[in-house]
Amino acid sequence: MAENSRRDFMGKVFGGWAALGGLGVLYAAKKTWDPLPSVKAAGFTTVDLSAAEPNVLNIEKWRGKPIFILKKTPDMEKSDRDVIVGKDRFMVAIGLCTHLGCIPAYRPDKKDFLCACHGGMFDTSGDNIKPPPPSPLVIPPFKVDGTKLVLGEEGPQYKKMKEAGITA
Amino acid sequence: MAHFEKANSLHEWLDQRLAIDTLERVLAKEYWIPKNINFLWAMGMVLAFTFGILLVSGIFLLMYYQPNVELAFDSVNYTIMREVEFGWLWRHVHAVAASVVFLIIYIHMFTGIYYGSYKKGREMIWISGMLLFVTFSAEAFSGYMLPWGQMSYWAGMVITNLFSLGSLELNGLVEWIRGDYVPGQAFLDRFFMLHVLLLPLAILGLIGLHFGTLRIPHVNNQDGEEIDFEAEAAKYKAGNKREAKVISFKPDFLSKDMFVLSVFLIFFFYLVFWHYSFAMDPINFDPADPMKTPPHIYPEWYFLWSYEILRPFPKDPGLVAFGIAQVIFFLLPFLDRSPNVAPAARRGKFNIWFWTMLVDVIVLTIMGKLPPEGIYSTIGLVATIVFFALWISLPFITKNEKAV
């Protein structure tokens, strides 16, 4: 009896240590699978907008994702989502459909974006106008610097949008 | 130390040390198989053999494949296909086997459903089999990433995006799974590891478990007859093989297995040499391009039915439906409340259920391949609703089933 309880005690001590070790392993595994510092550091892109043509979609690459930059023509509807650079209004958004991440194609004649994968549509402000996408295109963190746009940095315009809850 | 006699042959020498005769007796010669089973019961052996083919051809591909986003595409499409002698053979064997293995899995599954082989006492056979199916699906998906073509990349993008769990927007989780903001080097390395090590290991373990689950309830038979295996085995061992309802796995049933397997292999190598392209998507012969989505994304044929279930709904309900479709088959032994173990043909309403389900899955598969427009969307939606209606109705139609 006394021996058994001693073995039980040893068992519990071992179990405690093993649980502690297990937690350590889980923590290390979680950290190991996080994006590497080199991946995170490549997270800034600068785009010069001075040569942008209206109604011509520019696609830039930021964090491996396509970024849609569209200079609006005067007849396009204004939106709170527009990025204002000088006198011009731009649509700036991550060019991945908010349904499952395909890249929608811009149709300059119809002035809309069509995602061929599941038929979703967005307008020139990035708002979803036909399901399945559940939300507008995501606006990436940006900062306006003269005629340049810095992607990955949160400027005052972006922070304002974020507070208004329209960046996503 | 035990006592050892001088061995007169290699066989005897091994037998003294490894008990190979006992192993053979327990695992093969006295492993009892009912007499009244048809060729559909040989699918297990066909699957085990096909897995062997995948393992061997995979090892040959592994010796030249480069798990690097810059090199992967060319290592497959140039080095293996053009430079390595017979490299094309291993690739075509691997690709065709990966596709055909699902055809056989589906036949194996629907055979089990038709004959009620998942019923009381055999639940673990069914569950371990479903675990194998899920692991094979993960294995197939991770392998599909490796050539790093357009379809690989965008399938990786779409499937990993599912882990943001719809409106929960868990993009941090998705980025953690990928190790990057988009599928990249870390993602490719991870899926390479899963495909060549972790998942094959899991599959080997699960195959062991699946075989083990057969040991006590024994394999079902064409009539769902409950057989006293010990009594029947005693008859067989006493030499009364004609009256015994069972035969030994080796050599009796194995000869039938081998026959079915050889017919299968004719079909298999016919595909490998003359129709290998069905297992390869043309879009995947374009290198991965993160800045351009192919106009029409669809998975390999064996995932089309569950892909179609995802498609007709808005984001969140679609995801929930997709999730349920992946696990609902696990619950089959518990949703079928009839005590009958019998072929569907003798089970009244269940017979209708079985054939409707089979046709529905085929319709879903066809619609999954077609673009999501007009009438195809409607048919897909109806087939999806039928799929769920069938599962919901199953406990009710089987509850009052007459005993057969």
PDB file of C-alpha atoms in Angstrom, chain A residues 66-123:
ATOM      1  CA  PRO A  66      -1.971  42.092 -55.760  1.00  0.00           C
ATOM      2  CA  ILE A  67      -2.999  45.674 -54.925  1.00  0.00           C
ATOM      3  CA  PHE A  68      -5.559  47.330 -57.187  1.00  0.00           C
ATOM      4  CA  ILE A  69      -4.986  51.034 -57.796  1.00  0.00           C
ATOM      5  CA  LEU A  70      -7.591  52.706 -59.975  1.00  0.00           C
ATOM      6  CA  LYS A  71      -7.677  56.435 -60.685  1.00  0.00           C
ATOM      7  CA  LYS A  72     -11.338  57.391 -60.729  1.00  0.00           C
ATOM      8  CA  THR A  73     -12.921  59.287 -63.602  1.00  0.00           C
ATOM      9  CA  PRO A  74     -15.266  62.161 -62.651  1.00  0.00           C
ATOM     10  CA  ASP A  75     -18.367  60.123 -63.558  1.00  0.00           C
ATOM     11  CA  MET A  76     -17.509  57.368 -61.094  1.00  0.00           C
ATOM     12  CA  GLU A  77     -19.348  57.557 -57.807  1.00  0.00           C
ATOM     13  CA  LYS A  78     -17.431  59.120 -54.910  1.00  0.00           C
ATOM     14  CA  SER A  79     -16.966  57.018 -51.832  1.00  0.00           C
ATOM     15  CA  ASP A  80     -15.634  57.272 -48.295  1.00  0.00           C
ATOM     16  CA  ARG A  81     -13.329  54.496 -49.338  1.00  0.00           C
ATOM     17  CA  ASP A  82     -11.530  56.668 -51.901  1.00  0.00           C
ATOM     18  CA  VAL A  83      -7.900  57.517 -51.271  1.00  0.00           C
ATOM     19  CA  ILE A  84      -7.394  61.196 -52.039  1.00  0.00           C
ATOM     20  CA  VAL A  85      -4.013  62.165 -53.443  1.00  0.00           C
ATOM     21  CA  GLY A  86      -3.850  65.878 -54.332  1.00  0.00           C
ATOM     22  CA  LYS A  87      -7.010  66.491 -56.382  1.00  0.00           C
ATOM     23  CA  ASP A  88      -7.455  62.928 -57.554  1.00  0.00           C
ATOM     24  CA  ARG A  89      -9.510  60.144 -56.090  1.00  0.00           C
ATOM     25  CA  PHE A  90      -8.173  56.610 -56.183  1.00  0.00           C
ATOM     26  CA  MET A  91      -9.535  53.223 -55.340  1.00  0.00           C
ATOM     27  CA  VAL A  92      -6.823  51.351 -53.447  1.00  0.00           C
ATOM     28  CA  ALA A  93      -7.610  47.786 -52.355  1.00  0.00           C
ATOM     29  CA  ILE A  94      -6.138  44.343 -51.945  1.00  0.00           C
ATOM     30  CA  GLY A  95      -7.117  42.648 -55.195  1.00  0.00           C
ATOM     31  CA  LEU A  96      -8.300  39.433 -53.619  1.00  0.00           C
ATOM     32  CA  CYS A  97     -11.975  38.548 -53.630  1.00  0.00           C
ATOM     33  CA  THR A  98     -13.262  38.551 -50.048  1.00  0.00           C
ATOM     34  CA  HIS A  99     -14.995  35.227 -50.721  1.00  0.00           C
ATOM     35  CA  LEU A 100     -12.078  32.839 -51.193  1.00  0.00           C
ATOM     36  CA  GLY A 101      -9.185  34.972 -52.389  1.00  0.00           C
ATOM     37  CA  CYS A 102      -9.241  34.822 -56.196  1.00  0.00           C
ATOM     38  CA  ILE A 103      -8.198  37.929 -58.153  1.00  0.00           C
ATOM     39  CA  PRO A 104     -11.197  39.681 -59.742  1.00  0.00           C
ATOM     40  CA  ALA A 105     -10.686  41.068 -63.255  1.00  0.00           C
ATOM     41  CA  TYR A 106     -11.382  44.734 -64.066  1.00  0.00           C
ATOM     42  CA  ARG A 107     -13.726  45.444 -66.962  1.00  0.00           C
ATOM     43  CA  PRO A 108     -12.962  49.058 -68.016  1.00  0.00           C
ATOM     44  CA  ASP A 109     -16.011  49.247 -70.331  1.00  0.00           C
ATOM     45  CA  LYS A 110     -18.471  48.163 -67.636  1.00  0.00           C
ATOM     46  CA  LYS A 111     -16.456  49.795 -64.842  1.00  0.00           C
ATOM     47  CA  ASP A 112     -16.692  46.869 -62.462  1.00  0.00           C
ATOM     48  CA  PHE A 113     -14.670  43.932 -61.163  1.00  0.00           C
ATOM     49  CA  LEU A 114     -15.768  40.371 -61.900  1.00  0.00           C
ATOM     50  CA  CYS A 115     -14.412  37.425 -59.942  1.00  0.00           C
ATOM     51  CA  ALA A 116     -14.601  34.490 -62.334  1.00  0.00           C
ATOM     52  CA  CYS A 117     -14.180  31.837 -59.649  1.00  0.00           C
ATOM     53  CA  HIS A 118     -17.603  32.178 -58.092  1.00  0.00           C
ATOM     54  CA  GLY A 119     -19.160  35.072 -59.984  1.00  0.00           C
ATOM     55  CA  GLY A 120     -18.749  37.802 -57.355  1.00  0.00           C
ATOM     56  CA  MET A 121     -18.719  41.472 -58.458  1.00  0.00           C
ATOM     57  CA  PHE A 122     -17.303  44.708 -57.034  1.00  0.00           C
ATOM     58  CA  ASP A 123     -17.790  48.321 -58.141  1.00  0.00           C
TER      59      ASP A 123
END
